[in-house]
Protein backbone atom coordinates (compact mmCIF):
# COMPACT_ATOMS: atom_id res chain seq x y z
CA MET A 1 17.32 56.08 15.60
CA ALA A 2 17.26 52.95 13.42
CA ASN A 3 14.00 51.17 12.75
CA ARG A 4 13.92 48.11 15.02
CA SER A 5 13.12 45.93 12.00
CA SER A 6 16.45 46.92 10.46
CA THR A 7 18.47 45.60 13.40
CA PRO A 8 19.24 41.87 13.76
CA LYS A 9 16.98 41.69 16.84
CA GLY A 10 14.21 43.60 15.03
CA ARG A 11 14.43 41.33 11.99
CA ALA A 12 14.28 38.26 14.20
CA GLN A 13 11.21 39.61 16.01
CA ARG A 14 9.56 40.41 12.70
CA GLU A 15 10.25 36.90 11.36
CA ARG A 16 8.95 35.36 14.58
CA ALA A 17 5.77 37.45 14.30
CA LEU A 18 5.23 36.40 10.67
CA ALA A 19 5.63 32.72 11.56
CA ALA A 20 3.28 33.12 14.53
CA ALA A 21 0.71 34.90 12.38
CA PHE A 22 0.53 31.97 10.03
CA GLU A 23 0.23 29.49 12.90
CA VAL A 24 -2.62 31.45 14.46
CA PHE A 25 -4.37 31.90 11.10
CA ALA A 26 -4.01 28.19 10.28
CA ARG A 27 -5.45 27.19 13.64
CA GLU A 28 -8.09 29.88 14.20
CA GLY A 29 -9.01 31.19 10.75
CA GLU A 30 -9.39 34.85 9.86
CA ARG A 31 -11.95 35.67 12.55
CA GLY A 32 -9.91 34.11 15.33
CA THR A 33 -6.68 35.80 14.28
CA SER A 34 -5.88 38.97 16.20
CA LEU A 35 -2.76 40.96 16.92
CA ARG A 36 -3.13 39.96 20.58
CA ALA A 37 -3.19 36.23 19.65
CA ILE A 38 -0.21 36.68 17.30
CA ALA A 39 1.74 38.55 20.00
CA ARG A 40 1.02 35.77 22.49
CA GLU A 41 2.05 33.06 19.98
CA SER A 42 5.27 34.89 19.09
CA GLY A 43 6.22 35.62 22.69
CA MET A 44 6.10 39.37 22.09
CA SER A 45 4.14 42.08 23.82
CA LEU A 46 1.28 43.60 21.85
CA THR A 47 3.12 46.93 21.89
CA GLY A 48 6.27 45.26 20.58
CA LEU A 49 4.33 43.56 17.80
CA MET A 50 2.61 46.82 16.85
CA HIS A 51 6.01 48.47 16.51
CA HIS A 52 6.54 46.23 13.47
CA PHE A 53 2.95 45.92 12.19
CA THR A 54 0.19 48.46 12.70
CA SER A 55 -2.66 46.03 11.94
CA LYS A 56 -3.47 42.37 11.50
CA ASP A 57 -4.14 43.00 7.79
CA GLU A 58 -0.74 44.61 7.33
CA LEU A 59 0.95 41.69 9.10
CA LEU A 60 -0.88 39.06 7.01
CA THR A 61 -0.10 40.99 3.81
CA GLU A 62 3.58 41.08 4.75
CA LEU A 63 3.44 37.33 5.34
CA LEU A 64 2.31 36.85 1.74
CA ARG A 65 4.91 39.31 0.49
CA ALA A 66 7.71 37.36 2.22
CA THR A 67 6.51 34.13 0.61
CA ASP A 68 6.35 35.79 -2.80
CA GLU A 69 9.93 36.98 -2.39
CA SER A 70 11.15 33.43 -1.85
CA ALA A 71 9.09 32.23 -4.84
CA ALA A 72 10.62 35.00 -6.96
CA VAL A 73 14.10 33.80 -6.02
CA ARG A 74 13.16 30.26 -7.11
CA TRP A 75 11.71 31.60 -10.39
CA ASP A 76 14.81 33.72 -11.06
CA ALA A 77 17.02 30.69 -10.38
CA SER A 78 15.13 28.72 -13.04
CA ALA A 79 15.04 31.55 -15.61
CA GLY A 80 15.93 30.39 -19.07
CA ALA A 81 14.98 26.80 -18.34
CA GLY A 82 11.89 27.82 -16.39
CA ASP A 83 8.46 26.99 -17.70
CA PRO A 84 5.66 29.06 -16.13
CA GLY A 85 3.13 26.23 -16.41
CA GLU A 86 5.30 23.69 -14.67
CA PHE A 87 6.57 26.20 -12.12
CA MET A 88 3.02 27.20 -11.14
CA ALA A 89 1.82 23.58 -11.13
CA ARG A 90 4.54 22.81 -8.57
CA VAL A 91 3.52 25.84 -6.52
CA MET A 92 -0.05 24.53 -6.60
CA GLU A 93 1.18 21.09 -5.44
CA THR A 94 2.84 22.75 -2.47
CA ASN A 95 -0.27 24.82 -1.79
CA ALA A 96 -2.53 21.75 -1.95
CA ALA A 97 -0.60 20.32 0.99
CA ASN A 98 -1.23 23.52 2.95
CA PRO A 99 -4.89 24.60 2.60
CA ALA A 100 -4.53 27.15 5.41
CA TRP A 101 -2.06 29.01 3.22
CA VAL A 102 -4.50 29.02 0.31
CA ARG A 103 -7.30 30.26 2.60
CA LEU A 104 -5.06 33.11 3.77
CA TYR A 105 -4.21 34.01 0.18
CA VAL A 106 -7.84 33.93 -0.99
CA HIS A 107 -9.00 35.89 2.06
CA LEU A 108 -6.48 38.65 1.39
CA ALA A 109 -7.16 38.60 -2.36
CA ALA A 110 -10.84 39.27 -1.67
CA SER A 111 -10.02 41.91 0.96
CA SER A 112 -7.65 43.63 -1.49
CA LEU A 113 -10.61 44.79 -3.57
CA ASP A 114 -10.93 47.60 -1.01
CA PRO A 115 -8.42 50.29 -2.10
CA GLY A 116 -7.79 51.15 1.55
CA HIS A 117 -6.75 47.62 2.52
CA PRO A 118 -2.99 46.96 2.96
CA ALA A 119 -3.24 44.07 0.46
CA HIS A 120 -4.64 46.29 -2.33
CA ALA A 121 -1.28 47.55 -3.58
CA TYR A 122 0.35 44.19 -2.89
CA PHE A 123 -2.04 42.29 -5.17
CA ARG A 124 -1.85 44.90 -7.94
CA GLU A 125 1.95 44.64 -7.87
CA ARG A 126 1.85 40.85 -7.57
CA PHE A 127 -0.43 40.44 -10.57
CA GLU A 128 1.65 42.89 -12.62
CA ARG A 129 4.86 40.98 -11.77
CA PHE A 130 3.22 37.65 -12.63
CA ARG A 131 1.99 38.90 -16.02
CA ALA A 132 5.36 40.52 -16.76
CA ALA A 133 7.27 37.31 -15.95
CA VAL A 134 5.02 35.17 -18.15
CA ARG A 135 5.01 37.77 -20.93
CA GLY A 136 8.84 37.95 -20.78
CA HIS A 137 9.07 34.16 -20.95
CA LEU A 138 6.79 34.05 -24.00
CA VAL A 139 8.57 36.86 -25.83
CA ALA A 140 11.92 35.11 -25.27
CA ARG A 141 10.49 31.78 -26.50
CA GLN A 142 9.01 33.49 -29.56
CA ALA A 143 12.38 35.09 -30.29
CA ASP A 144 14.19 31.73 -30.14
CA GLY A 145 11.49 30.04 -32.24
CA SER A 146 10.22 27.70 -29.51
CA ALA A 147 6.83 29.39 -29.09
CA ASP A 148 4.13 30.16 -31.63
CA PRO A 149 4.81 33.62 -33.07
CA GLY A 150 1.05 34.12 -33.31
CA LEU A 151 0.58 34.03 -29.54
CA ASP A 152 -0.34 37.32 -27.93
CA PRO A 153 2.02 37.45 -24.91
CA ASP A 154 -0.12 39.99 -23.06
CA PHE A 155 -3.34 38.02 -23.47
CA THR A 156 -1.67 34.70 -22.71
CA ALA A 157 -0.07 36.07 -19.54
CA ALA A 158 -3.37 37.54 -18.32
CA ALA A 159 -5.29 34.35 -19.19
CA PHE A 160 -2.72 32.21 -17.37
CA LEU A 161 -3.01 34.40 -14.28
CA ALA A 162 -6.80 34.01 -14.41
CA LEU A 163 -6.39 30.24 -14.78
CA VAL A 164 -4.06 29.95 -11.79
CA GLU A 165 -6.20 32.14 -9.54
CA GLY A 166 -9.43 30.41 -10.55
CA ALA A 167 -7.98 26.91 -10.24
CA GLN A 168 -6.72 27.67 -6.75
CA LEU A 169 -10.12 28.97 -5.66
CA GLN A 170 -11.86 25.90 -7.11
CA GLY A 171 -9.44 23.61 -5.31
CA LEU A 172 -10.09 25.35 -2.02
CA ASN A 173 -13.84 24.98 -2.53
CA ASP A 174 -13.64 21.38 -3.79
CA PRO A 175 -10.54 19.40 -2.77
CA SER A 176 -11.23 16.81 -5.48
CA VAL A 177 -10.16 19.36 -8.15
CA ASP A 178 -6.68 18.52 -9.45
CA VAL A 179 -5.35 22.06 -9.31
CA PRO A 180 -1.77 21.29 -10.46
CA GLY A 181 -3.13 19.20 -13.34
CA LEU A 182 -5.57 21.94 -14.31
CA VAL A 183 -2.74 24.49 -14.32
CA ARG A 184 -0.48 22.24 -16.43
CA ARG A 185 -3.20 21.42 -18.96
CA GLY A 186 -4.45 24.99 -19.07
CA TRP A 187 -0.94 26.31 -19.77
CA ARG A 188 -0.50 23.83 -22.62
CA ALA A 189 -3.88 24.83 -24.04
CA LEU A 190 -2.91 28.50 -23.93
CA LEU A 191 0.32 27.71 -25.78
CA ALA A 192 -1.53 25.73 -28.45
CA GLY A 193 -2.23 28.87 -30.41
CA PRO A 194 -4.22 32.08 -30.65
CA VAL A 195 -7.72 32.11 -29.30
CA GLY A 196 -10.24 33.65 -31.73
């Protein structure tokens, strides 16, 4: 028998559940978000919802994964002309307009420190993909002569990831922080040359 999520009806139910999960999380926060509330919001039975997602944490992790997939498509579409600093600054602009999304991301990032949490593998993979994309961009720019050959692509990619994650957390804690500006300026500073 086919997995219900692989049928058109199953995919539609899954998408409806993901959208409902974000609505409930945005309105109620992490503590007020439950599978029962998500099922009610999505118009599904709890049993039907649990056919697609075994836990709230799995569902919320899949919500982030779906968003990352659409961001990856946008990044791939800009490859060649894409600039990681500008790309991430624009992502941060979008995120600034949706603080509930940032709270969800930060909540799951913190939860992912537990190796048994569904988000653990997701964040490891996400961070590896991020570093690989930035590293690939830098290596290509070094090869065409448009980036400093003295830059360490591995270090720069890891430092940029730390900058983006830290800037987003600061912005969530203090809305006066210009997160997109911090990301843009930080990226330019990283490209300015090797750090001692």
